[in-house]
mmCIF file of C-alpha atoms in Angstrom:
data_model
loop_
_atom_site.group_PDB
_atom_site.id
_atom_site.type_symbol
_atom_site.label_atom_id
_atom_site.label_comp_id
_atom_site.label_asym_id
_atom_site.label_seq_id
_atom_site.Cartn_x
_atom_site.Cartn_y
_atom_site.Cartn_z
ATOM 1 C CA MET A 1 1.220 -10.891 17.945
ATOM 2 C CA SER A 2 -1.052 -11.541 15.049
ATOM 3 C CA ASP A 3 -2.182 -13.450 12.929
ATOM 4 C CA ILE A 4 -3.826 -10.447 10.830
ATOM 5 C CA TYR A 5 -0.986 -8.515 10.154
ATOM 6 C CA HIS A 6 2.325 -8.030 10.886
ATOM 7 C CA PHE A 7 3.597 -4.923 13.645
ATOM 8 C CA SER A 8 6.690 -3.656 14.402
ATOM 9 C CA ARG A 9 6.813 -0.010 16.936
ATOM 10 C CA GLY A 10 9.480 2.685 16.175
ATOM 11 C CA THR A 11 10.344 5.745 18.317
ATOM 12 C CA ALA A 12 9.466 8.265 15.493
ATOM 13 C CA PRO A 13 6.394 10.133 13.957
ATOM 14 C CA LEU A 14 6.526 7.600 11.061
ATOM 15 C CA LEU A 15 4.275 4.921 10.759
ATOM 16 C CA ILE A 16 5.087 3.084 7.143
ATOM 17 C CA SER A 17 1.778 1.071 6.477
ATOM 18 C CA ILE A 18 2.148 -1.748 3.898
ATOM 19 C CA PRO A 19 -1.312 -3.216 3.606
ATOM 20 C CA HIS A 20 -0.383 -5.334 0.159
ATOM 21 C CA LEU A 21 2.455 -7.100 1.548
ATOM 22 C CA GLY A 22 0.397 -10.505 2.134
ATOM 23 C CA SER A 23 0.125 -13.161 0.161
ATOM 24 C CA GLN A 24 -1.432 -16.144 2.036
ATOM 25 C CA ILE A 25 -4.769 -17.458 1.481
ATOM 26 C CA PRO A 26 -7.104 -19.048 4.668
ATOM 27 C CA GLU A 27 -7.216 -22.813 3.891
ATOM 28 C CA ALA A 28 -11.436 -22.451 3.956
ATOM 29 C CA GLN A 29 -10.769 -20.570 0.862
ATOM 30 C CA GLN A 30 -8.488 -22.180 -0.937
ATOM 31 C CA PRO A 31 -10.338 -24.373 -2.368
ATOM 32 C CA GLN A 32 -12.805 -22.098 -4.382
ATOM 33 C CA MET A 33 -10.074 -20.331 -6.046
ATOM 34 C CA THR A 34 -7.783 -20.813 -9.726
ATOM 35 C CA SER A 35 -4.951 -21.430 -10.121
ATOM 36 C CA VAL A 36 -3.780 -17.764 -10.641
ATOM 37 C CA ALA A 37 -5.390 -16.886 -7.381
ATOM 38 C CA LEU A 38 -3.758 -19.099 -5.442
ATOM 39 C CA GLN A 39 -0.221 -17.431 -7.512
ATOM 40 C CA SER A 40 -1.352 -14.004 -5.296
ATOM 41 C CA GLY A 41 -0.797 -12.418 -7.490
ATOM 42 C CA ASP A 42 -1.359 -8.726 -7.585
ATOM 43 C CA THR A 43 0.238 -8.562 -4.296
ATOM 44 C CA ASP A 44 2.940 -5.923 -3.370
ATOM 45 C CA TRP A 45 5.661 -8.305 -3.221
ATOM 46 C CA HIS A 46 8.868 -7.495 -1.058
ATOM 47 C CA LEU A 47 8.209 -4.515 -0.063
ATOM 48 C CA ASP A 48 8.903 -5.711 3.862
ATOM 49 C CA THR A 49 12.487 -6.372 1.836
ATOM 50 C CA LEU A 50 12.710 -2.923 -0.231
ATOM 51 C CA TYR A 51 11.400 -0.909 2.800
ATOM 52 C CA GLN A 52 14.336 -2.527 5.481
ATOM 53 C CA PHE A 53 15.595 1.481 5.741
ATOM 54 C CA ALA A 54 12.641 2.354 7.851
ATOM 55 C CA GLN A 55 13.929 0.849 11.475
ATOM 56 C CA ALA A 56 16.901 3.203 11.550
ATOM 57 C CA LEU A 57 14.266 6.024 10.692
ATOM 58 C CA GLY A 58 12.518 4.599 13.945
ATOM 59 C CA ALA A 59 9.356 4.076 11.697
ATOM 60 C CA SER A 60 7.054 2.237 12.954
ATOM 61 C CA VAL A 61 5.737 -0.170 9.976
ATOM 62 C CA LEU A 62 2.078 -2.299 9.885
ATOM 63 C CA GLY A 63 2.437 -5.022 7.016
ATOM 64 C CA ALA A 64 -0.828 -7.279 6.011
ATOM 65 C CA ARG A 65 -0.181 -11.176 5.772
ATOM 66 C CA TYR A 66 -3.224 -11.612 3.789
ATOM 67 C CA SER A 67 -3.795 -11.709 0.373
ATOM 68 C CA ARG A 68 -5.321 -8.769 -0.924
ATOM 69 C CA TYR A 69 -7.735 -11.342 -2.875
ATOM 70 C CA VAL A 70 -9.010 -11.828 0.640
ATOM 71 C CA VAL A 71 -9.881 -8.860 1.169
ATOM 72 C CA ASP A 72 -8.925 -5.073 -0.567
ATOM 73 C CA LEU A 73 -7.490 -3.458 3.015
ATOM 74 C CA ASN A 74 -6.761 -0.156 0.604
ATOM 75 C CA ARG A 75 -10.642 0.176 -0.255
ATOM 76 C CA PRO A 76 -13.525 1.538 1.722
ATOM 77 C CA PRO A 77 -15.308 -0.872 3.370
ATOM 78 C CA ASN A 78 -18.598 -0.023 1.589
ATOM 79 C CA ASP A 79 -16.626 -0.717 -1.617
ATOM 80 C CA GLU A 80 -17.687 2.481 -3.571
ATOM 81 C CA SER A 81 -15.208 3.647 -6.243
ATOM 82 C CA LEU A 82 -12.331 5.012 -5.458
ATOM 83 C CA TYR A 83 -11.715 6.587 -9.377
ATOM 84 C CA PRO A 84 -15.079 6.863 -11.140
ATOM 85 C CA GLY A 85 -15.477 6.308 -14.017
ATOM 86 C CA GLN A 86 -11.806 4.027 -14.302
ATOM 87 C CA THR A 87 -11.903 0.281 -13.978
ATOM 88 C CA LYS A 88 -12.790 -1.026 -10.808
ATOM 89 C CA THR A 89 -10.706 -3.251 -8.578
ATOM 90 C CA GLY A 90 -12.998 -4.163 -5.300
ATOM 91 C CA LEU A 91 -13.043 -5.083 -1.762
ATOM 92 C CA CYS A 92 -13.407 -8.586 -2.236
ATOM 93 C CA PRO A 93 -12.334 -9.128 -6.012
ATOM 94 C CA THR A 94 -13.026 -11.427 -8.070
ATOM 95 C CA GLN A 95 -10.898 -10.680 -10.700
ATOM 96 C CA ALA A 96 -6.964 -10.193 -11.063
ATOM 97 C CA PHE A 97 -5.956 -6.641 -12.144
ATOM 98 C CA ARG A 98 -5.028 -8.606 -15.763
ATOM 99 C CA GLY A 99 -8.759 -9.670 -15.867
ATOM 100 C CA ASP A 100 -7.827 -13.047 -14.845
ATOM 101 C CA ALA A 101 -11.246 -15.274 -13.171
ATOM 102 C CA LEU A 102 -9.959 -15.839 -8.733
ATOM 103 C CA TYR A 103 -12.930 -17.962 -8.156
ATOM 104 C CA GLN A 104 -14.090 -20.759 -10.076
ATOM 105 C CA ASN A 105 -17.623 -20.021 -9.327
ATOM 106 C CA GLU A 106 -18.205 -16.602 -8.653
ATOM 107 C CA ALA A 107 -21.302 -17.312 -6.651
ATOM 108 C CA VAL A 108 -19.425 -18.575 -3.511
ATOM 109 C CA LEU A 109 -18.589 -14.646 -3.008
ATOM 110 C CA THR A 110 -21.896 -13.888 -0.631
ATOM 111 C CA ASP A 111 -22.388 -10.378 1.125
ATOM 112 C CA ALA A 112 -22.425 -12.846 4.276
ATOM 113 C CA GLU A 113 -18.943 -14.071 3.319
ATOM 114 C CA ARG A 114 -17.898 -10.191 2.318
ATOM 115 C CA ALA A 115 -19.075 -9.432 5.114
ATOM 116 C CA GLN A 116 -17.611 -11.731 7.310
ATOM 117 C CA ARG A 117 -13.938 -11.173 5.920
ATOM 118 C CA LEU A 118 -14.368 -7.796 6.507
ATOM 119 C CA GLU A 119 -15.182 -8.497 10.553
ATOM 120 C CA ALA A 120 -11.842 -11.346 10.217
ATOM 121 C CA TYR A 121 -9.148 -9.199 8.206
ATOM 122 C CA TRP A 122 -10.088 -5.625 7.615
ATOM 123 C CA LYS A 123 -11.449 -4.297 10.376
ATOM 124 C CA PRO A 124 -8.354 -5.478 12.687
ATOM 125 C CA TYR A 125 -5.806 -3.872 10.299
ATOM 126 C CA HIS A 126 -7.224 -0.280 10.279
ATOM 127 C CA ALA A 127 -7.845 -0.923 14.463
ATOM 128 C CA LYS A 128 -4.412 -1.426 14.870
ATOM 129 C CA LEU A 129 -3.566 1.381 12.298
ATOM 130 C CA ARG A 130 -5.756 3.988 14.345
ATOM 131 C CA GLU A 131 -4.425 2.867 17.115
ATOM 132 C CA GLU A 132 -0.349 3.260 16.450
ATOM 133 C CA LEU A 133 -1.812 6.947 14.341
ATOM 134 C CA ASP A 134 -3.188 7.792 17.744
ATOM 135 C CA ARG A 135 0.162 6.946 19.982
ATOM 136 C CA ILE A 136 2.388 9.017 17.746
ATOM 137 C CA LYS A 137 0.426 12.050 17.122
ATOM 138 C CA ALA A 138 -0.259 11.689 21.543
ATOM 139 C CA GLU A 139 3.512 11.320 21.911
ATOM 140 C CA HIS A 140 4.812 13.938 19.317
ATOM 141 C CA GLY A 141 2.278 15.299 18.294
ATOM 142 C CA THR A 142 2.230 15.141 14.875
ATOM 143 C CA VAL A 143 2.106 12.232 12.472
ATOM 144 C CA LEU A 144 3.821 10.915 9.273
ATOM 145 C CA LEU A 145 1.786 8.123 7.474
ATOM 146 C CA TRP A 146 3.305 6.467 4.397
ATOM 147 C CA GLU A 147 1.578 4.293 2.535
ATOM 148 C CA ALA A 148 4.085 1.897 0.413
ATOM 149 C CA HIS A 149 2.851 0.327 -3.036
ATOM 150 C CA SER A 150 3.748 -1.414 -6.152
ATOM 151 C CA ILE A 151 2.523 -2.501 -9.127
ATOM 152 C CA ALA A 152 3.116 -4.255 -12.644
ATOM 153 C CA SER A 153 4.646 -1.860 -14.708
ATOM 154 C CA VAL A 154 1.645 -2.044 -17.775
ATOM 155 C CA LEU A 155 -1.460 -3.550 -17.313
ATOM 156 C CA PRO A 156 -3.640 -2.913 -20.035
ATOM 157 C CA ARG A 157 -6.839 -3.799 -18.168
ATOM 158 C CA LEU A 158 -6.620 -1.039 -15.927
ATOM 159 C CA PHE A 159 -4.015 1.646 -17.177
ATOM 160 C CA GLU A 160 -3.000 2.961 -21.139
ATOM 161 C CA GLY A 161 1.143 2.166 -21.207
ATOM 162 C CA LYS A 162 3.492 2.286 -19.482
ATOM 163 C CA LEU A 163 2.797 3.524 -15.289
ATOM 164 C CA PRO A 164 5.483 6.157 -14.607
ATOM 165 C CA ASP A 165 8.033 4.272 -11.935
ATOM 166 C CA LEU A 166 6.975 6.391 -8.785
ATOM 167 C CA ASN A 167 3.710 7.712 -7.893
ATOM 168 C CA ILE A 168 3.071 10.060 -5.355
ATOM 169 C CA GLY A 169 -0.648 10.233 -4.115
ATOM 170 C CA THR A 170 -1.815 12.739 -1.731
ATOM 171 C CA SER A 171 -5.629 13.022 -2.609
ATOM 172 C CA ASP A 172 -4.842 15.996 -4.677
ATOM 173 C CA GLY A 173 -3.050 17.912 -1.805
ATOM 174 C CA ALA A 174 -5.755 16.432 0.532
ATOM 175 C CA SER A 175 -3.877 14.468 2.915
ATOM 176 C CA CYS A 176 -1.194 16.144 2.972
ATOM 177 C CA ALA A 177 0.236 19.696 4.649
ATOM 178 C CA PRO A 178 1.744 20.978 1.348
ATOM 179 C CA ASP A 179 5.441 21.589 3.116
ATOM 180 C CA ILE A 180 5.658 18.013 3.123
ATOM 181 C CA LEU A 181 5.275 17.573 -0.042
ATOM 182 C CA ALA A 182 7.188 20.168 -1.562
ATOM 183 C CA ALA A 183 10.217 18.273 0.120
ATOM 184 C CA VAL A 184 9.195 14.747 -1.102
ATOM 185 C CA GLN A 185 8.966 16.246 -4.609
ATOM 186 C CA GLY A 186 12.482 17.990 -4.063
ATOM 187 C CA ARG A 187 13.510 14.202 -3.822
ATOM 188 C CA LEU A 188 12.450 13.285 -7.169
ATOM 189 C CA ASP A 189 12.749 16.523 -8.648
ATOM 190 C CA ALA A 190 17.100 15.978 -8.347
ATOM 191 C CA CYS A 191 15.947 12.526 -9.636
ATOM 192 C CA THR A 192 16.924 11.497 -13.027
ATOM 193 C CA ASP A 193 17.202 8.506 -13.095
ATOM 194 C CA TYR A 194 13.162 7.129 -12.402
ATOM 195 C CA THR A 195 9.905 8.374 -14.345
ATOM 196 C CA TRP A 196 7.721 9.901 -11.602
ATOM 197 C CA ALA A 197 3.984 11.657 -11.249
ATOM 198 C CA VAL A 198 2.284 13.661 -7.995
ATOM 199 C CA ASN A 199 -1.543 13.205 -7.972
ATOM 200 C CA GLY A 200 -1.641 11.537 -11.595
ATOM 201 C CA ARG A 201 -3.534 7.979 -11.704
ATOM 202 C CA PHE A 202 -2.410 7.299 -8.556
ATOM 203 C CA LYS A 203 -3.842 9.557 -5.699
ATOM 204 C CA GLY A 204 -4.136 7.681 -2.886
ATOM 205 C CA GLY A 205 -6.485 5.004 -1.820
ATOM 206 C CA TYR A 206 -8.548 4.713 0.878
ATOM 207 C CA ILE A 207 -6.206 4.990 3.204
ATOM 208 C CA THR A 208 -4.747 7.970 2.323
ATOM 209 C CA ARG A 209 -8.151 9.579 1.581
ATOM 210 C CA HIS A 210 -9.355 8.123 4.949
ATOM 211 C CA TYR A 211 -6.699 8.882 7.804
ATOM 212 C CA GLY A 212 -4.943 12.059 5.886
ATOM 213 C CA ALA A 213 -5.949 14.672 7.755
ATOM 214 C CA PRO A 214 -3.012 17.794 7.741
ATOM 215 C CA ALA A 215 -5.206 20.220 9.689
ATOM 216 C CA ASP A 216 -5.220 17.761 12.543
ATOM 217 C CA ASN A 217 -1.718 17.042 11.889
ATOM 218 C CA VAL A 218 -1.351 14.033 10.331
ATOM 219 C CA HIS A 219 -0.405 14.080 7.174
ATOM 220 C CA ALA A 220 -0.839 11.132 4.465
ATOM 221 C CA ILE A 221 1.627 9.899 1.096
ATOM 222 C CA GLN A 222 1.446 7.676 -0.882
ATOM 223 C CA LEU A 223 4.057 5.701 -2.923
ATOM 224 C CA GLU A 224 3.233 3.414 -6.046
ATOM 225 C CA MET A 225 5.855 1.948 -7.114
ATOM 226 C CA CYS A 226 6.456 0.344 -10.530
ATOM 227 C CA GLN A 227 7.487 -3.628 -9.930
ATOM 228 C CA SER A 228 9.720 -3.001 -12.629
ATOM 229 C CA THR A 229 12.309 -0.859 -10.520
ATOM 230 C CA TYR A 230 12.960 -3.323 -7.802
ATOM 231 C CA MET A 231 11.269 -6.882 -8.846
ATOM 232 C CA ASP A 232 10.796 -9.114 -11.702
ATOM 233 C CA GLU A 233 7.079 -8.486 -12.781
ATOM 234 C CA THR A 234 6.532 -12.174 -13.313
ATOM 235 C CA TYR A 235 5.930 -15.748 -11.474
ATOM 236 C CA PRO A 236 7.837 -16.453 -9.303
ATOM 237 C CA TYR A 237 7.570 -12.723 -8.748
ATOM 238 C CA GLY A 238 11.823 -13.032 -7.853
ATOM 239 C CA TYR A 239 13.379 -9.950 -5.799
ATOM 240 C CA ARG A 240 15.839 -8.356 -7.774
ATOM 241 C CA PRO A 241 19.105 -6.563 -5.970
ATOM 242 C CA ASP A 242 20.154 -5.313 -8.771
ATOM 243 C CA LEU A 243 17.285 -3.019 -9.200
ATOM 244 C CA ALA A 244 16.431 -2.627 -6.318
ATOM 245 C CA GLY A 245 19.892 -1.592 -4.827
ATOM 246 C CA LYS A 246 19.350 1.416 -7.048
ATOM 247 C CA VAL A 247 15.555 2.520 -5.848
ATOM 248 C CA ILE A 248 16.125 2.057 -2.477
ATOM 249 C CA PRO A 249 18.419 5.337 -1.729
ATOM 250 C CA VAL A 250 15.615 7.386 -3.986
ATOM 251 C CA VAL A 251 12.733 5.629 -1.296
ATOM 252 C CA GLU A 252 14.589 6.364 1.282
ATOM 253 C CA GLY A 253 15.657 9.822 0.611
ATOM 254 C CA MET A 254 11.507 11.329 0.465
ATOM 255 C CA VAL A 255 10.582 9.119 3.304
ATOM 256 C CA THR A 256 13.475 10.722 5.453
ATOM 257 C CA ALA A 257 13.026 13.859 3.338
ATOM 258 C CA ALA A 258 9.191 14.087 4.351
ATOM 259 C CA LEU A 259 9.634 12.816 8.343
ATOM 260 C CA ARG A 260 12.163 15.799 8.520
ATOM 261 C CA GLN A 261 9.589 18.248 7.555
ATOM 262 C CA THR A 262 6.825 16.531 9.803
ATOM 263 C CA THR A 263 9.073 16.854 12.722
ATOM 264 C CA ALA A 264 10.040 20.275 12.229
ATOM 265 C CA ARG A 265 6.444 21.320 12.310
ATOM 266 C CA GLN A 266 6.633 20.118 16.183
ATOM 267 C CA ARG A 267 8.487 23.339 16.334
#
């Protein structure tokens, strides 16, 4: 068992990655941080609960233990912007999504400290991600990487207005074969209860863009879903079974459709 991530190995050509699941902040880091930071508010809360259907699909599941306020596992190691020209949320953020300061003194976050967090938290998660993708591909000949994310539905500092409920990203088609994306979009076309977008504001983060390689039979899809679809968006960020029970079948349907199409490519 790793202190850096949760992992369960499955039997299907499917890996579900939840890099922002973690909310832990190391004890040594806590005295430097504000009360807002210690709430770890920009966590992708409860996605391990939401994706419990993954076990029945035979998926492998990898989820972070530590908060994105320690280091963001879905950002490039050189911290370059994923969306040039838009407000950046970095590798080791100093502000929450709403703009609140995360550190009492930003000077404590030195280059050496960033490098230490990259080594201690970022690299082990990505090493496990790479290892499992390689294992699945060697066993099945192909692999679907499903990047599971969630976010507050309204964040004026980052976005204008309310986000669509369900946001699919494939790096404008570069990270996933067209037929697999079409299978997912077919499920969305039949969905009347939620708003959705494909390669809109969210095109996939670093993991989707870096690991998705359709020509090499590695297909990566990111789902960024509004937290309002399954939980309370304000502290203490409670899970809402009444809401989740409605959206889970939609998410499961998309993952299942993508997995079936991926599996069909083995033949």
